[in-house]
N, CA and C of each residue as an Amber inpcrd file, in Angstrom:
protein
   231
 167.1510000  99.1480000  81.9190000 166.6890000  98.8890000  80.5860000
 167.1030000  97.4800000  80.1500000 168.1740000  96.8790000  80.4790000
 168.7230000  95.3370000  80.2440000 167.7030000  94.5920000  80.6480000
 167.6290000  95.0330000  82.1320000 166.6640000  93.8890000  82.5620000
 164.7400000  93.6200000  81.7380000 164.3750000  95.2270000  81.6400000
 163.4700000  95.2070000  80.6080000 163.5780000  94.6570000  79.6720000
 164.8190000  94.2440000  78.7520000 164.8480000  93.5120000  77.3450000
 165.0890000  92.1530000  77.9560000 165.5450000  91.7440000  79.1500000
 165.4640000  90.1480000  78.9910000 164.3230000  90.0990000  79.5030000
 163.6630000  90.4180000  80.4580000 162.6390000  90.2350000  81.0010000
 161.4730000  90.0210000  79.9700000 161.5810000  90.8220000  78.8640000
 160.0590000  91.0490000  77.7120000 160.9170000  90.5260000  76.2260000
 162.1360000  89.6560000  75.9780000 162.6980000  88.8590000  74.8680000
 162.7410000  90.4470000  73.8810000 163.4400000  91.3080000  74.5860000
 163.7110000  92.4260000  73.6260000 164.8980000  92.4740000  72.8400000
 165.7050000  91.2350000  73.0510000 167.0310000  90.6010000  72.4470000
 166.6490000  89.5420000  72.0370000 167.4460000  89.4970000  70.6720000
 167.4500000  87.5000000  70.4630000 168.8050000  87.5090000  69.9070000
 169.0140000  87.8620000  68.4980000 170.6840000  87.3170000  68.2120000
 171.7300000  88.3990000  68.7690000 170.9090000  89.6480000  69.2900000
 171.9400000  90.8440000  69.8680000 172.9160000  91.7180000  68.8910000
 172.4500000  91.8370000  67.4330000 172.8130000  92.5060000  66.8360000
 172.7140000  94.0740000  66.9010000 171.2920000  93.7490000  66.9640000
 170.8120000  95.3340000  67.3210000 170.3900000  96.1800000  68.6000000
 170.6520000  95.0390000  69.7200000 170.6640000  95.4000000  70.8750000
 171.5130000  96.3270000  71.6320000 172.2980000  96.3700000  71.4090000
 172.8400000  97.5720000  72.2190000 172.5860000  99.1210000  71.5450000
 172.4040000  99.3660000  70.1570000 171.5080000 100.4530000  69.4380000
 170.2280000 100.6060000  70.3290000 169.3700000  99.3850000  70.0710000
 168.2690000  99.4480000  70.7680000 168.2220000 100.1510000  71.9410000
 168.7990000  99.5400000  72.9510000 168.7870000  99.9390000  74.3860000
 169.2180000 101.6970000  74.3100000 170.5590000 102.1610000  73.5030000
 170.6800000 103.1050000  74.0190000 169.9740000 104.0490000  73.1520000
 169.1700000 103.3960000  72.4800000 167.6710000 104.7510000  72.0610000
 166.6640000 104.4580000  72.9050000 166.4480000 103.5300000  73.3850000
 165.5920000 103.4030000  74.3990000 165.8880000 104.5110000  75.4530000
 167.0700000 104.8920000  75.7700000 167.3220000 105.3290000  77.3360000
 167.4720000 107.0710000  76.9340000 167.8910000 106.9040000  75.5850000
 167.5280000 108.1580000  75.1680000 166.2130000 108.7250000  75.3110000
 165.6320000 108.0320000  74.3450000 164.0890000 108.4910000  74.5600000
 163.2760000 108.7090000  76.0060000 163.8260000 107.6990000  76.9350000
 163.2270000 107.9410000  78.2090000 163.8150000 109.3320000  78.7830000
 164.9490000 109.4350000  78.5650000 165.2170000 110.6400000  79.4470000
 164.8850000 112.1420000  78.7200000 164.7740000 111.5560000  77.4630000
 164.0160000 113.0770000  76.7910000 162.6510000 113.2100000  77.1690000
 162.3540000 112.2150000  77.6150000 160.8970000 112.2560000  78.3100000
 159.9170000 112.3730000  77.0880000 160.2210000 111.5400000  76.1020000
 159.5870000 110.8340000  74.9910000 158.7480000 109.7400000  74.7660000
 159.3400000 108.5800000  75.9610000 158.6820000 107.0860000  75.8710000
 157.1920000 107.0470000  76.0940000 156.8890000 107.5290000  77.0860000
 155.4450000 107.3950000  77.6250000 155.2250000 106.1650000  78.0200000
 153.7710000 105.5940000  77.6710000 153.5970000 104.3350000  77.6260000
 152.5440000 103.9070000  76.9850000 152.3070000 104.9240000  75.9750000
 152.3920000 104.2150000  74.6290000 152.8160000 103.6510000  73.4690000
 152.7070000 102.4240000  73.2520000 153.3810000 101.1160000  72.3750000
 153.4260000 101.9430000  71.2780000 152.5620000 102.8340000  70.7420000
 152.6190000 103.4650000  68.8540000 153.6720000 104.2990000  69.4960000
 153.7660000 104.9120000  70.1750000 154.4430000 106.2900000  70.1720000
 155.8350000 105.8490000  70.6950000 155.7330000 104.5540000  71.3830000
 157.7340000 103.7540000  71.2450000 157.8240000 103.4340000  69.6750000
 157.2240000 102.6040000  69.7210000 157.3630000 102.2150000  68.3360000
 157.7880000 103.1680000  67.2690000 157.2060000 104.0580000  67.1390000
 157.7600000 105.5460000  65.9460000 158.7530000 106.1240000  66.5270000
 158.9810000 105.9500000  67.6130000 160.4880000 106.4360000  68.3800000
 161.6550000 105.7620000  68.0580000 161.3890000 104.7070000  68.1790000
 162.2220000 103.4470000  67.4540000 162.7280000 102.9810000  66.4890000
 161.3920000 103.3590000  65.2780000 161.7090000 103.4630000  64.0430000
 162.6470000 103.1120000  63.2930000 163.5680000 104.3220000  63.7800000
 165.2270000 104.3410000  62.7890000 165.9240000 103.1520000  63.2540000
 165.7970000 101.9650000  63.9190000 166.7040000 101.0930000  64.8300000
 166.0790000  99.4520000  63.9120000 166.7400000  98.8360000  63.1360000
 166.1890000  97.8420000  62.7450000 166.8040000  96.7430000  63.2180000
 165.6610000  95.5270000  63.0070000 166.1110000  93.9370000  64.1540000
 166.1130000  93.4380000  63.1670000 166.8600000  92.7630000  62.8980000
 166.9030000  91.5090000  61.7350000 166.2580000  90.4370000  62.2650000
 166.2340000  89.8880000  63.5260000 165.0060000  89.0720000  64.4860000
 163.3370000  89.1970000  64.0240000 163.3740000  90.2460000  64.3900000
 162.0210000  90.9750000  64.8200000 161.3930000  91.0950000  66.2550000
 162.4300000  91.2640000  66.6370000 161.7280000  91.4140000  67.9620000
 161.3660000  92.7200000  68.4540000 160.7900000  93.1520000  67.5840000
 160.2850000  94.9190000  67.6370000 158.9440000  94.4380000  69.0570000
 158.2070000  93.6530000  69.1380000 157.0970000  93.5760000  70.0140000
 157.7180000  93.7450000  71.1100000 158.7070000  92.5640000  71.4970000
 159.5010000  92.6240000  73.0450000 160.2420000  93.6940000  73.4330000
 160.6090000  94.6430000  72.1280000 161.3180000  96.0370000  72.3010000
 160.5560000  96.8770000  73.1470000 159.6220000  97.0240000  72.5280000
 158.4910000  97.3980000  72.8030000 158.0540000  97.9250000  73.6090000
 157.6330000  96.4080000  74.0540000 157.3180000  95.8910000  75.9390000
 158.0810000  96.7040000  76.8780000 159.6210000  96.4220000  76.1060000
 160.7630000  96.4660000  77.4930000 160.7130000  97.8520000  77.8050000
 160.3790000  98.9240000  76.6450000 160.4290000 100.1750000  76.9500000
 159.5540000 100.9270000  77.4910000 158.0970000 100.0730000  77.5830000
 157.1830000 101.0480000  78.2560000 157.3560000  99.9750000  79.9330000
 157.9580000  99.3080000  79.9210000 158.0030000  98.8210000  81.1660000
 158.8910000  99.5310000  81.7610000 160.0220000  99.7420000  81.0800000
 160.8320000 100.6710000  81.5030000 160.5630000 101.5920000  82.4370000
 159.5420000 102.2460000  81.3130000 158.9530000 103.6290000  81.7750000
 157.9520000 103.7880000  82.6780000 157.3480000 102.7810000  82.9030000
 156.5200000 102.2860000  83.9590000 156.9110000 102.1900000  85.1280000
 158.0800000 101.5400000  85.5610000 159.0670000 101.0550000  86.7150000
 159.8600000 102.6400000  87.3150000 160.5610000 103.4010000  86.4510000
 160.8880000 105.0680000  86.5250000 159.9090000 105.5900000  87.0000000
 159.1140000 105.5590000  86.4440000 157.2580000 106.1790000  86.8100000
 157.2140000 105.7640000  87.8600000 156.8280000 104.6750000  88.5330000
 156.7600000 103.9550000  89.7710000 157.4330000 104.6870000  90.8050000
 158.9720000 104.6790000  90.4670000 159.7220000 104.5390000  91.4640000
 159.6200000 106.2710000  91.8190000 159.4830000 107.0190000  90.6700000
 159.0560000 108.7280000  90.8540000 158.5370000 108.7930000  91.7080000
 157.1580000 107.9960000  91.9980000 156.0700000 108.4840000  92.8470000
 156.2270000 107.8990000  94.3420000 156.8070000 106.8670000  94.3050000
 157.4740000 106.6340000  95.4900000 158.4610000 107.9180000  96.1990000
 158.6880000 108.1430000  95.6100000 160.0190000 109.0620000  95.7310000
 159.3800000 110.6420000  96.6220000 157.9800000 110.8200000  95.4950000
 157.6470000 112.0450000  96.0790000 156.5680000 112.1710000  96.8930000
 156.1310000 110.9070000  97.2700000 155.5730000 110.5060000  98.3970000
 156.2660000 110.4190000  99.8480000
């Protein structure tokens, strides 16, 4: 998930970054994230950036979930 937030500028002054991340990892493992952007986004909600870097949050989390996804199907292949 780190690398998802630098990778997609899901940090900038790091106030709210480590909140961020660990609702991010929450949500993934409740098997919440998906990879849809509205449906991170309302997941997210309660977590505010004084930045704004809610877009790169975003990003980082359906990439996240994308890369998990990935690596699943590798797995059960």
């Amino acid at each position: 998930m780190q690398e998802a937030f630098i990778a997609h500028d899901g940090l900038q002054c790091g106030f709210c970054t480590p909140g961020q991340i660990m609702s991010a990892v929450g949500l993934i493992r409740e098997g919440e994230a998906g990879t849809d952007p509205e449906r991170v986004r309302e997941s997210m909600s309660g977590n505010l950036c004084r930045c704004g870097a809610y877009q790169g949050i975003t990003e980082a989390v359906v990439a996240a979930q994308r890369t998990l996804d990935a690596a699943s199907r590798k797995e059960v292949a």
